[in-house]
Amino acid sequence: MGTPLTVPLAGADRAGPGARQRPWLAALFRTRAAAFGTVVLAVVLATALFGRALAPYDPREVVARPYQPPSTQHWLGTNDIGQDIFSELLWGTRASLTVGLVAALAAVVVGTAVGVVAGLAGGWIDAVLMRATDVVLTLPFLPLAIVLAAFLGPSLGNTALVLALVIWARPARVVRSHALGIAGHAYVEAAHALGGGFGHVLRRHVVPAVLPLALSQFILAVSSAILAEASLAFLGLGDPIQKSWGSVLFYAQSRGAFLSGAWPWWVVPPGLLIALTVLGFALVGRSLEAVLLPRLRGR
Amino acid sequence: MAWYLGRVGQYGLVLLVAMTFNFALPRAMPGSPLRYLAGEDVGLLTPAQVADLRASYGLDRPLASQYVAYLGDAVRGAWGFSYQLGKPVAAAIRERLPWTLLLVGSSLLVATALGIVGGAIAAWRRGGRFDTAALSGAILVDALPTFWLGMLFVAAFAVSWRLLPVFGAYTPWGDRSGWPFALDVARHLVLPATTLTLASLSGTFLVMRYAMLDVLGQDYVRTARAKGLPERRVVLGHAVRNALLPVSTVVFLNLGFLVGGATVVETVFAYPGVGTLLYQAVLARDYPVLQGAFFMLTVSVLLANVLADAVYPLLDPRVRRGG
């Protein structure tokens, strides 16, 4: 499209640290959708922190007969070997959320570094880094992750590593185009002309201007990482020791939740949890993007 | 011309990276690569048998010559032997590929058509009831795990309504020829294709809507309206036509996502495509099949991109002139 992504952030930048924090908080409750996302995320975060303490049973233990429908003792019934599904989901929240956060953080740190260096350095460094980014973007995302995860072996740490390896390319692209815009600005050229070195320009001008973008990219990356983790776990590549939302669905699919008629309380709740969490991150991420980077909206 | 050469170079690079990745993975893992190439049972063999096997896989040669031989094999379609299925990987994939192409192709077609029409209407009536509903719908559907959406369809149709088949690509004991078979295949296709279409609809819709908004704000659209053209001709003749350009690139970018989505959707519906093969290979730790399926899916995505590059100049005369 014709509009180059030269977004001057100098204004937001010079207003000092206090002013930079307020749009941040405002973004969390700016619209009804953003407020909904914020509340959902707060609840999910609390569940991740305290869910294990609140769980009525240990989800690794057999506590009742298999395939029990919901009752006052077992709110979401029991699975094929008699574990409490409600407790499984409470425990799984921490695993799913941790994988999503860790993978997204690693991916965005790498992606931001690649994007900033490529955008500022230009020349052959830019060309090489962007070729590499395009290669990763062209490879089919999920099959690539499946092969990597199968070789590395199923564990939550490996899942996070695999997801970081396939997710970093998108933030790198976005951050690079932003860094390119900054590098072309008069105040950056002035800093160069006044004798500011590469490191100085990077620290003083580029990193502060790129950070808001990196933050919104991080939040969007969390939602895709949580979805991808669920897909990998569903395909049998989840950690066999740790329960996650995706692995509950894997067992539901492979152990006959449909044949037994247990799907309303075995299949529906974990999917809803994933969807709500991903939606929460997406809504908050969009709101942040709109506040911090108005011109990038609708990308 | 230079544009084409650049694209071809990029695709060649992706292909080389995919092959190098496949070559390096078994060899970079701790332990013997034989475990990944010939199966976990190699631990039960005598040392002499292991040495024989290593030689037959060329593992006794220097790494560089293994690499060159591997690239040649990969290009010729010699992707190893599946010790679980008892046949060459390429043969296993060839049986499955048509089903994946049918599923992905029909979903891509429907999702693109709906996305373009929906995006155009939403942008034309910006802020209207349809626009608001479609936008929130797109955000909502993007948050749903694709495989879970499929599972809900299975639950609704297999357990409750029994209107459409939810398992496989055709009725195993039925007639395999003529119109009844085609109808049977189409009925089996409906639910997986609907799932995949829903999951991939939002990408095209959002880009079309955005491109349309962009075009509708351009001077030539204002001119067209000012000179009294009927609204229908302004929208269809000027706006939609020009908004289609950015969409055409996104459609094929979407393909990588669709192929991944097909993997989980096929698994849910036990649809006999490459995705189900990938799933079975994961469960059986059948590494040659995993790698072969990944390679085949990469090649498919690249071929689709080549196709897009051939179509794009037809839509945009500027590229045709080499500008």
Coordinates of C-alpha atoms in Angstrom, one line a residue:
Chain A
M1 CA 0.0 0.0 0.0
G2 CA 1.1 3.5 -0.6
T3 CA 1.5 4.7 2.9
P4 CA 5.1 4.3 4.2
L5 CA 5.4 3.4 7.9
T6 CA 7.2 6.5 8.9
V7 CA 5.6 7.0 12.2
P8 CA 7.2 9.9 14.2
L9 CA 7.0 8.9 17.8
A10 CA 9.2 11.8 18.9
G11 CA 6.2 13.5 20.5
A12 CA 5.3 10.6 22.7
D13 CA 8.9 10.1 23.4
R14 CA 9.9 13.6 24.6
A15 CA 6.9 13.9 27.0
G16 CA 8.9 12.1 29.7
P17 CA 8.3 8.9 31.5
G18 CA 5.2 10.0 33.3
A19 CA 3.3 10.7 30.1
R20 CA 4.5 7.4 28.7
Q21 CA 2.8 5.4 31.4
R22 CA -0.6 6.9 31.3
P23 CA -1.7 5.9 27.8
W24 CA -0.5 2.5 28.8
L25 CA -3.0 2.2 31.6
A26 CA -5.7 4.0 29.7
A27 CA -5.3 1.5 26.9
L28 CA -6.3 -1.3 29.2
F29 CA -9.8 0.2 29.7
R30 CA -10.1 2.5 26.7
T31 CA -13.0 0.7 25.1
R32 CA -15.5 -1.8 26.3
A33 CA -13.6 -4.5 24.3
A34 CA -10.3 -3.6 25.9
A35 CA -11.8 -3.6 29.4
F36 CA -13.3 -7.0 28.7
G37 CA -9.9 -8.3 27.6
T38 CA -8.2 -6.8 30.7
V39 CA -10.7 -8.4 33.1
V40 CA -10.3 -11.8 31.3
L41 CA -6.6 -11.6 31.5
A42 CA -6.7 -10.7 35.2
V43 CA -8.9 -13.7 36.0
V44 CA -6.7 -16.0 33.9
L45 CA -3.5 -14.7 35.6
A46 CA -5.0 -15.2 39.0
T47 CA -6.0 -18.7 38.0
A48 CA -2.5 -19.4 36.9
L49 CA -1.1 -18.2 40.2
F50 CA -3.6 -19.7 42.6
G51 CA -5.4 -22.4 40.6
R52 CA -3.4 -25.2 42.1
A53 CA -4.3 -24.1 45.6
L54 CA -8.0 -23.7 44.6
A55 CA -8.3 -27.0 42.8
P56 CA -10.6 -29.4 44.7
Y57 CA -8.5 -32.5 43.7
D58 CA -5.1 -33.4 42.4
P59 CA -5.7 -33.9 38.7
R60 CA -3.0 -36.6 38.6
E61 CA -5.0 -38.8 41.0
V62 CA -7.9 -41.1 40.1
V63 CA -10.6 -39.7 42.4
A64 CA -13.9 -41.1 41.0
R65 CA -15.4 -43.5 38.4
P66 CA -14.5 -42.6 34.8
Y67 CA -16.8 -40.6 32.5
Q68 CA -18.9 -39.1 35.4
P69 CA -21.2 -36.3 34.3
P70 CA -20.9 -33.0 36.2
S71 CA -22.0 -33.1 39.8
T72 CA -21.5 -31.2 43.0
Q73 CA -18.4 -33.2 43.8
H74 CA -17.0 -32.9 40.2
W75 CA -18.1 -29.7 38.6
L76 CA -17.0 -30.7 35.1
G77 CA -17.2 -34.4 35.6
T78 CA -14.3 -36.9 35.2
N79 CA -12.3 -38.1 32.3
D80 CA -11.6 -41.6 30.9
I81 CA -9.5 -42.7 33.9
G82 CA -11.5 -40.9 36.6
Q83 CA -9.5 -37.7 37.1
D84 CA -11.4 -34.5 37.9
I85 CA -11.6 -32.3 34.8
F86 CA -12.2 -29.0 36.6
S87 CA -9.0 -29.5 38.6
E88 CA -7.1 -30.5 35.4
L89 CA -8.1 -27.2 33.8
L90 CA -7.2 -25.1 36.9
W91 CA -3.7 -26.8 36.9
G92 CA -3.4 -26.5 33.1
T93 CA -3.9 -22.8 33.2
R94 CA -0.4 -22.2 34.5
A95 CA 1.2 -24.5 31.9
S96 CA -0.6 -23.0 29.0
L97 CA 0.0 -19.4 30.1
T98 CA 3.6 -19.9 31.0
V99 CA 4.5 -21.5 27.6
G100 CA 2.7 -18.7 25.8
L101 CA 4.4 -15.9 27.8
V102 CA 7.9 -17.4 27.7
A103 CA 7.7 -18.3 24.0
A104 CA 6.4 -14.8 23.1
L105 CA 9.0 -13.0 25.2
A106 CA 11.8 -14.9 23.6
A107 CA 10.4 -14.4 20.1
V108 CA 9.8 -10.7 20.6
V109 CA 13.3 -10.1 22.1
V110 CA 14.9 -11.8 19.2
G111 CA 12.6 -10.3 16.6
T112 CA 13.1 -6.8 18.0
A113 CA 16.8 -7.2 18.0
V114 CA 16.8 -8.4 14.4
G115 CA 14.4 -5.7 13.3
V116 CA 16.3 -2.9 14.9
V117 CA 19.7 -4.0 13.7
A118 CA 18.4 -4.6 10.2
G119 CA 16.6 -1.3 10.0
L120 CA 19.5 0.7 11.3
A121 CA 22.4 -1.0 9.7
G122 CA 21.0 -1.3 6.3
G123 CA 23.1 -2.7 3.4
W124 CA 24.1 -6.3 3.4
I125 CA 23.3 -6.9 7.1
D126 CA 19.7 -5.8 6.4
A127 CA 19.5 -7.9 3.3
V128 CA 20.8 -11.1 5.0
L129 CA 18.5 -10.7 8.1
M130 CA 15.4 -10.0 6.0
R131 CA 16.1 -13.0 3.7
A132 CA 16.3 -15.1 6.8
T133 CA 13.1 -13.6 8.1
D134 CA 11.3 -14.2 4.8
V135 CA 12.4 -17.8 4.8
V136 CA 10.9 -18.4 8.2
L137 CA 7.7 -16.6 7.2
T138 CA 7.3 -18.7 4.1
L139 CA 7.8 -22.1 5.7
P140 CA 4.5 -23.6 6.8
F141 CA 4.3 -22.6 10.5
L142 CA 2.6 -25.5 12.2
P143 CA 4.3 -28.4 10.3
L144 CA 7.7 -26.8 11.0
A145 CA 6.8 -26.6 14.7
I146 CA 5.5 -30.2 14.7
V147 CA 8.8 -31.6 13.2
L148 CA 10.9 -29.5 15.6
A149 CA 8.9 -30.5 18.6
A150 CA 8.9 -34.2 17.6
F151 CA 12.7 -34.2 17.4
L152 CA 13.3 -32.2 20.6
G153 CA 10.9 -34.4 22.6
P154 CA 7.8 -33.4 24.5
S155 CA 8.3 -31.0 27.3
L156 CA 7.0 -27.5 28.2
G157 CA 10.4 -26.0 27.8
N158 CA 10.9 -27.5 24.4
T159 CA 7.5 -26.4 23.3
A160 CA 8.3 -22.8 24.3
L161 CA 11.6 -23.0 22.4
V162 CA 10.0 -24.4 19.3
L163 CA 7.3 -21.7 19.3
A164 CA 9.9 -18.9 19.8
L165 CA 11.9 -20.3 16.8
V166 CA 8.9 -20.0 14.5
I167 CA 7.2 -16.8 15.9
W168 CA 10.2 -14.3 16.0
A169 CA 10.0 -13.5 12.2
R170 CA 6.8 -11.5 12.3
P171 CA 7.8 -9.0 15.0
A172 CA 11.2 -8.7 13.2
R173 CA 9.5 -7.6 10.1
V174 CA 7.2 -5.1 11.8
V175 CA 9.9 -3.7 14.0
R176 CA 12.3 -3.3 11.1
S177 CA 9.9 -1.2 9.0
H178 CA 9.4 1.0 12.1
A179 CA 13.1 1.3 12.8
L180 CA 13.7 2.2 9.1
G181 CA 11.3 5.1 9.6
I182 CA 13.1 6.3 12.7
A183 CA 16.5 6.0 11.1
G184 CA 15.3 8.4 8.4
H185 CA 14.2 11.1 10.7
A186 CA 15.9 14.5 10.9
Y187 CA 16.6 14.2 14.7
V188 CA 18.3 10.9 14.2
E189 CA 20.4 12.3 11.3
A190 CA 21.2 15.3 13.5
A191 CA 22.4 13.0 16.3
H192 CA 24.6 11.2 13.8
A193 CA 25.9 14.6 12.5
L194 CA 26.7 15.7 16.0
G195 CA 28.9 12.8 16.4
G196 CA 26.6 10.3 18.1
G197 CA 27.8 6.7 17.3
F198 CA 25.7 3.7 16.4
G199 CA 25.3 2.7 20.0
H200 CA 24.3 6.2 21.1
V201 CA 21.6 6.5 18.4
L202 CA 20.4 3.0 19.3
R203 CA 20.1 3.6 23.0
R204 CA 18.8 7.2 23.0
H205 CA 16.5 7.3 20.0
V206 CA 15.7 3.9 18.5
V207 CA 15.1 1.6 21.4
P208 CA 12.7 4.0 23.3
A209 CA 10.8 4.6 20.1
V210 CA 10.5 0.9 19.3
L211 CA 9.6 -0.4 22.8
P212 CA 5.9 0.4 22.6
L213 CA 5.7 -1.5 19.3
A214 CA 7.6 -4.4 20.8
L215 CA 5.2 -4.4 23.7
S216 CA 2.1 -4.7 21.5
Q217 CA 3.9 -7.3 19.3
F218 CA 4.6 -9.2 22.5
I219 CA 1.0 -9.3 23.5
L220 CA -0.2 -10.4 20.1
A221 CA 2.6 -13.0 20.0
V222 CA 1.3 -14.4 23.3
S223 CA -2.1 -15.1 21.8
S224 CA -0.6 -16.9 18.8
A225 CA 1.8 -18.9 21.0
I226 CA -1.1 -20.0 23.3
L227 CA -3.0 -21.2 20.2
A228 CA 0.0 -22.9 18.7
E229 CA 0.8 -24.6 22.1
A230 CA -2.8 -26.0 22.2
S231 CA -2.4 -27.3 18.6
L232 CA 0.9 -29.0 19.4
A233 CA -0.5 -30.5 22.6
F234 CA -3.6 -31.6 20.7
L235 CA -1.4 -33.4 18.1
G236 CA 0.2 -35.4 21.0
L237 CA 3.3 -33.3 21.3
G238 CA 2.4 -31.9 24.7
D239 CA 4.3 -32.6 27.9
P240 CA 3.1 -36.0 29.2
I241 CA 3.7 -35.0 32.8
Q242 CA 2.3 -31.5 32.9
K243 CA -1.4 -31.0 32.0
S244 CA -2.2 -28.1 29.7
W245 CA -5.5 -27.0 28.1
G246 CA -4.4 -28.5 24.8
S247 CA -3.4 -31.8 26.3
V248 CA -6.8 -32.2 28.0
L249 CA -8.3 -31.8 24.5
F250 CA -5.8 -34.4 23.1
Y251 CA -7.0 -37.0 25.6
A252 CA -10.6 -36.0 24.9
Q253 CA -10.2 -36.6 21.2
S254 CA -8.1 -39.8 21.5
R255 CA -10.0 -41.4 24.4
G256 CA -13.5 -41.2 23.0
A257 CA -15.1 -38.1 24.5
F258 CA -17.6 -38.2 21.6
L259 CA -18.5 -41.9 21.8
S260 CA -19.1 -41.6 25.5
G261 CA -21.2 -38.5 25.2
A262 CA -18.8 -36.7 27.6
W263 CA -18.0 -33.9 25.2
P264 CA -20.1 -31.1 26.7
W265 CA -18.0 -31.0 29.9
W266 CA -14.8 -32.5 28.5
V267 CA -14.3 -30.8 25.2
V268 CA -16.2 -27.5 25.5
P269 CA -14.6 -25.9 28.7
P270 CA -10.9 -26.2 27.7
G271 CA -11.6 -24.8 24.3
L272 CA -13.5 -21.9 25.8
L273 CA -10.7 -21.2 28.2
I274 CA -8.2 -21.1 25.3
A275 CA -10.5 -18.9 23.2
L276 CA -11.2 -16.4 26.0
T277 CA -7.5 -16.1 26.9
V278 CA -6.4 -15.6 23.3
L279 CA -9.2 -13.1 22.8
G280 CA -8.2 -11.2 26.0
F281 CA -4.6 -10.9 24.8
A282 CA -5.7 -9.9 21.3
L283 CA -8.1 -7.2 22.5
V284 CA -5.6 -5.7 24.9
G285 CA -2.9 -5.9 22.3
R286 CA -5.0 -4.1 19.7
S287 CA -6.0 -1.4 22.2
L288 CA -2.3 -0.8 23.1
E289 CA -1.4 -0.7 19.5
A290 CA -4.1 1.9 18.7
V291 CA -3.1 4.1 21.6
L292 CA 0.7 3.8 21.3
L293 CA 0.9 3.7 17.5
P294 CA -2.2 5.3 16.0
R295 CA -0.9 5.2 12.5
L296 CA -0.3 1.5 12.5
R297 CA -3.9 0.8 13.3
G298 CA -5.7 -1.5 10.9
R299 CA -2.5 -2.9 9.5
Chain B
M1 CA 12.2 -9.8 -15.2
A2 CA 14.5 -8.8 -12.3
W3 CA 11.4 -9.1 -10.1
Y4 CA 10.8 -12.7 -11.2
L5 CA 14.5 -13.6 -10.7
G6 CA 14.4 -12.2 -7.1
R7 CA 11.3 -14.2 -6.3
V8 CA 12.7 -17.4 -7.8
G9 CA 15.9 -16.9 -5.8
Q10 CA 13.9 -16.5 -2.6
Y11 CA 11.9 -19.7 -3.3
G12 CA 15.1 -21.6 -4.0
L13 CA 16.5 -20.4 -0.7
V14 CA 13.5 -21.5 1.2
L15 CA 13.7 -24.9 -0.5
L16 CA 17.4 -25.2 0.4
V17 CA 16.7 -24.2 4.0
A18 CA 14.0 -26.8 4.3
M19 CA 16.3 -29.5 2.9
T20 CA 19.2 -28.5 5.1
F21 CA 16.9 -28.4 8.1
N22 CA 15.7 -32.0 7.4
F23 CA 19.3 -33.1 6.8
A24 CA 20.6 -31.5 10.0
L25 CA 17.9 -32.5 12.5
P26 CA 18.6 -36.3 12.9
R27 CA 22.3 -35.6 12.8
A28 CA 22.3 -32.8 15.4
M29 CA 20.3 -34.7 18.0
P30 CA 22.2 -36.5 20.7
G31 CA 22.8 -40.2 20.0
S32 CA 23.0 -41.9 16.7
P33 CA 21.1 -40.5 13.8
L34 CA 20.1 -44.1 12.9
R35 CA 17.5 -43.9 15.7
Y36 CA 15.7 -41.2 13.6
L37 CA 16.4 -42.6 10.2
A38 CA 15.8 -46.3 10.7
G39 CA 13.6 -46.5 13.8
E40 CA 14.1 -46.8 17.6
D41 CA 14.5 -50.6 17.3
V42 CA 18.1 -50.2 16.1
G43 CA 19.1 -50.5 19.7
L44 CA 18.3 -54.2 19.5
L45 CA 20.7 -55.0 16.7
T46 CA 24.2 -56.5 16.9
P47 CA 27.2 -54.2 16.3
A48 CA 27.8 -55.8 12.9
Q49 CA 24.2 -55.1 11.8
V50 CA 24.4 -51.5 13.0
A51 CA 27.6 -51.0 11.0
D52 CA 25.8 -52.4 7.9
L53 CA 22.8 -50.2 8.5
R54 CA 25.1 -47.1 9.0
A55 CA 26.8 -47.9 5.7
S56 CA 23.5 -48.3 3.9
Y57 CA 22.4 -44.9 5.1
G58 CA 25.8 -43.5 4.1
L59 CA 26.5 -42.4 7.7
D60 CA 30.0 -43.7 7.4
R61 CA 30.9 -41.1 4.8
P62 CA 32.1 -37.5 5.5
L63 CA 29.3 -35.1 6.4
A64 CA 29.8 -32.9 3.3
S65 CA 29.3 -35.9 0.9
Q66 CA 26.3 -37.0 2.9
Y67 CA 24.8 -33.6 2.5
V68 CA 25.4 -33.5 -1.3
A69 CA 23.9 -37.0 -1.6
Y70 CA 20.9 -35.9 0.6
L71 CA 20.1 -32.9 -1.6
G72 CA 20.1 -35.1 -4.7
D73 CA 17.8 -37.6 -3.0
A74 CA 15.5 -34.9 -1.8
V75 CA 15.1 -33.4 -5.2
R76 CA 14.5 -36.8 -6.8
G77 CA 11.8 -37.6 -4.2
A78 CA 13.8 -40.3 -2.3
W79 CA 12.7 -39.2 1.2
G80 CA 13.6 -42.4 3.0
F81 CA 11.6 -45.4 4.2
S82 CA 8.8 -45.4 6.7
Y83 CA 9.6 -48.2 9.2
Q84 CA 6.0 -47.9 10.6
L85 CA 4.1 -48.0 7.3
G86 CA 6.5 -50.4 5.6
K87 CA 6.8 -48.3 2.4
P88 CA 8.8 -45.4 1.0
V89 CA 7.8 -42.1 2.5
A90 CA 7.2 -40.6 -1.0
A91 CA 4.7 -43.3 -1.8
A92 CA 2.8 -42.7 1.5
I93 CA 2.6 -39.0 0.9
R94 CA 1.6 -39.4 -2.8
E95 CA -1.5 -41.4 -1.6
R96 CA -2.5 -38.7 0.8
L97 CA -1.7 -35.5 -1.1
P98 CA -4.8 -35.4 -3.3
W99 CA -7.1 -35.3 -0.2
T100 CA -5.1 -32.4 1.3
L101 CA -5.1 -30.5 -2.0
L102 CA -8.9 -31.0 -2.2
L103 CA -9.5 -29.8 1.3
V104 CA -7.1 -26.8 1.3
G105 CA -8.0 -25.8 -2.3
S106 CA -11.8 -25.8 -1.7
S107 CA -11.3 -23.9 1.7
L108 CA -9.0 -21.4 0.1
L109 CA -11.5 -20.8 -2.7
V110 CA -14.5 -20.3 -0.5
A111 CA -12.6 -18.3 2.2
T112 CA -11.2 -15.9 -0.5
A113 CA -14.5 -15.4 -2.2
L114 CA -16.4 -14.7 1.1
G115 CA -13.5 -12.6 2.4
I116 CA -13.5 -10.4 -0.7
V117 CA -17.2 -9.9 -0.8
G118 CA -17.5 -9.4 3.0
G119 CA -14.6 -7.0 3.1
A120 CA -15.9 -4.9 0.3
I121 CA -19.4 -4.6 1.8
A122 CA -18.0 -3.9 5.2
A123 CA -15.7 -1.1 3.9
W124 CA -18.4 0.4 1.7
R125 CA -20.8 0.6 4.7
R126 CA -18.1 1.4 7.2
G127 CA -19.3 1.6 10.7
G128 CA -22.6 0.0 9.7
R129 CA -24.3 -3.0 11.3
F130 CA -22.6 -5.5 9.0
D131 CA -19.2 -3.9 9.4
T132 CA -19.4 -4.0 13.2
A133 CA -20.7 -7.5 13.3
A134 CA -18.2 -8.9 10.8
L135 CA -15.2 -7.1 12.5
S136 CA -16.1 -8.5 15.9
G137 CA -16.8 -11.9 14.3
A138 CA -13.3 -11.9 12.7
I139 CA -11.6 -11.1 16.0
L140 CA -13.7 -13.7 17.8
V141 CA -13.0 -16.5 15.2
D142 CA -9.3 -15.7 15.2
A143 CA -9.2 -16.6 18.9
L144 CA -10.8 -20.0 18.5
P145 CA -8.4 -23.0 18.3
T146 CA -9.1 -24.4 14.8
F147 CA -9.2 -28.0 16.0
W148 CA -11.6 -27.2 18.7
L149 CA -14.0 -25.6 16.2
G150 CA -13.8 -28.9 14.3
M151 CA -14.4 -30.9 17.5
L152 CA -17.6 -28.8 18.1
F153 CA -18.8 -29.7 14.6
V154 CA -18.1 -33.3 15.2
A155 CA -20.1 -33.1 18.4
A156 CA -23.0 -31.4 16.8
F157 CA -23.2 -33.5 13.6
A158 CA -22.0 -36.9 14.8
V159 CA -23.7 -37.0 18.1
S160 CA -26.7 -34.8 17.8
W161 CA -27.9 -34.1 14.3
R162 CA -26.3 -36.9 12.1
L163 CA -26.8 -34.9 8.9
L164 CA -23.3 -35.1 7.6
P165 CA -20.5 -37.6 7.9
V166 CA -17.7 -36.5 10.3
F167 CA -15.2 -39.3 9.7
G168 CA -12.9 -39.9 6.7
A169 CA -13.1 -38.7 3.1
Y170 CA -15.6 -41.3 1.7
T171 CA -17.7 -44.2 2.8
P172 CA -15.2 -47.1 3.0
W173 CA -17.7 -49.8 1.8
G174 CA -19.4 -47.7 -0.8
D175 CA -19.1 -47.6 -4.6
R176 CA -15.8 -45.9 -5.7
S177 CA -16.9 -44.5 -9.1
G178 CA -19.3 -42.2 -10.8
W179 CA -21.6 -39.5 -9.4
P180 CA -22.6 -41.4 -6.2
F181 CA -18.9 -41.4 -5.2
A182 CA -18.4 -37.7 -6.1
L183 CA -21.5 -36.9 -4.0
D184 CA -20.2 -39.0 -1.1
V185 CA -16.8 -37.3 -1.3
A186 CA -18.5 -33.9 -1.3
R187 CA -20.6 -34.8 1.7
H188 CA -17.5 -35.8 3.6
L189 CA -15.7 -32.6 2.6
V190 CA -18.4 -30.2 3.9
L191 CA -17.5 -30.2 7.6
P192 CA -13.7 -30.2 7.4
A193 CA -13.8 -27.6 4.7
T194 CA -16.2 -25.4 6.6
T195 CA -14.0 -25.6 9.7
L196 CA -10.9 -24.6 7.7
T197 CA -12.8 -21.9 5.8
L198 CA -14.0 -20.3 9.0
A199 CA -10.6 -20.4 10.5
S200 CA -8.9 -18.7 7.6
L201 CA -11.7 -16.3 6.6
S202 CA -10.6 -13.3 8.7
G203 CA -7.2 -12.7 7.1
T204 CA -8.7 -12.0 3.6
F205 CA -11.6 -10.2 5.0
L206 CA -9.5 -7.8 7.1
V207 CA -7.1 -7.0 4.3
M208 CA -9.9 -6.5 1.7
R209 CA -11.7 -4.2 4.1
Y210 CA -8.6 -2.2 4.8
A211 CA -7.6 -2.0 1.1
M212 CA -11.1 -0.9 0.2
L213 CA -11.2 1.8 2.8
D214 CA -7.8 3.0 1.4
V215 CA -9.1 3.0 -2.2
L216 CA -12.5 4.7 -1.3
G217 CA -10.5 7.6 0.1
Q218 CA -8.6 8.1 -3.1
D219 CA -9.0 11.1 -5.4
Y220 CA -10.1 9.0 -8.4
V221 CA -13.0 7.6 -6.5
R222 CA -14.1 11.1 -5.5
T223 CA -13.8 12.1 -9.2
A224 CA -15.8 9.1 -10.3
R225 CA -18.5 10.0 -7.8
A226 CA -18.3 13.7 -8.7
K227 CA -18.8 13.0 -12.4
G228 CA -22.0 11.3 -11.5
L229 CA -21.2 7.6 -12.0
P230 CA -23.8 5.3 -10.4
E231 CA -22.6 4.1 -7.0
R232 CA -22.6 0.5 -8.2
R233 CA -20.0 1.3 -10.9
V234 CA -17.9 3.4 -8.6
V235 CA -17.7 0.5 -6.1
L236 CA -17.4 -2.4 -8.5
G237 CA -15.5 -0.8 -11.3
H238 CA -13.1 1.4 -9.4
A239 CA -12.8 0.5 -5.8
V240 CA -13.1 -3.3 -5.7
R241 CA -10.8 -3.7 -8.7
N242 CA -8.0 -1.8 -7.2
A243 CA -8.5 -3.2 -3.7
L244 CA -8.0 -6.7 -5.0
L245 CA -4.3 -6.1 -5.6
P246 CA -3.1 -6.2 -2.0
V247 CA -5.6 -9.0 -1.3
S248 CA -4.1 -11.2 -4.0
T249 CA -0.7 -11.3 -2.2
V250 CA -2.4 -12.0 1.1
V251 CA -4.4 -14.9 -0.2
F252 CA -1.2 -16.8 -0.9
L253 CA 0.5 -15.8 2.3
N254 CA -2.6 -17.3 3.9
L255 CA -1.7 -20.6 2.4
G256 CA 1.0 -21.5 4.9
F257 CA -1.5 -20.9 7.6
L258 CA -4.1 -23.0 5.8
V259 CA -1.7 -25.9 5.4
G260 CA -1.1 -25.8 9.1
G261 CA -4.8 -25.6 9.8
A262 CA -5.4 -28.5 7.5
T263 CA -3.1 -30.6 9.7
V264 CA -5.2 -30.3 12.8
V265 CA -8.6 -30.3 10.9
E266 CA -7.7 -33.5 9.1
T267 CA -6.8 -35.0 12.5
V268 CA -10.1 -34.1 14.0
F269 CA -12.1 -35.5 11.1
A270 CA -9.7 -38.4 10.4
Y271 CA -9.5 -37.1 6.9
P272 CA -6.9 -39.2 5.0
G273 CA -4.6 -36.3 3.9
V274 CA -1.0 -35.4 4.6
G275 CA -2.0 -33.8 7.9
T276 CA -3.4 -37.1 9.3
L277 CA -0.2 -38.8 8.1
L278 CA 1.8 -36.2 10.0
Y279 CA -0.3 -36.9 13.2
Q280 CA 0.1 -40.6 12.9
A281 CA 3.8 -40.1 12.4
V282 CA 4.0 -38.0 15.5
L283 CA 2.2 -40.7 17.6
A284 CA 4.4 -43.5 16.1
R285 CA 7.6 -41.4 16.2
D286 CA 8.0 -42.1 12.5
Y287 CA 10.7 -39.5 11.8
P288 CA 11.2 -40.0 8.0
V289 CA 7.5 -39.5 7.4
L290 CA 7.5 -36.4 9.6
Q291 CA 10.3 -34.9 7.6
G292 CA 8.9 -35.9 4.3
A293 CA 5.5 -34.5 5.0
F294 CA 7.0 -31.2 6.2
F295 CA 9.0 -31.1 3.0
M296 CA 6.0 -31.8 0.8
L297 CA 3.9 -29.1 2.5
T298 CA 6.8 -26.6 2.0
V299 CA 7.0 -27.5 -1.7
S300 CA 3.2 -27.1 -2.0
V301 CA 3.3 -23.6 -0.4
L302 CA 6.2 -22.6 -2.7
L303 CA 4.4 -23.9 -5.8
A304 CA 1.3 -21.9 -4.9
N305 CA 3.5 -18.8 -4.5
V306 CA 4.9 -19.4 -8.0
L307 CA 1.4 -19.6 -9.2
A308 CA 0.5 -16.3 -7.5
D309 CA 3.5 -14.6 -9.1
A310 CA 2.3 -15.8 -12.5
V311 CA -1.2 -14.4 -11.8
Y312 CA -0.2 -11.1 -10.2
P313 CA 0.9 -9.3 -13.4
L314 CA -2.5 -10.1 -15.0
L315 CA -4.1 -8.0 -12.2
D316 CA -1.5 -5.2 -12.0
P317 CA -0.3 -3.8 -15.3
R318 CA 2.5 -1.9 -13.4
V319 CA 4.3 -5.2 -12.7
R320 CA 3.8 -6.3 -16.3
R321 CA 5.7 -3.3 -17.6
G322 CA 8.5 -4.2 -15.3
G323 CA 8.1 -0.9 -13.4

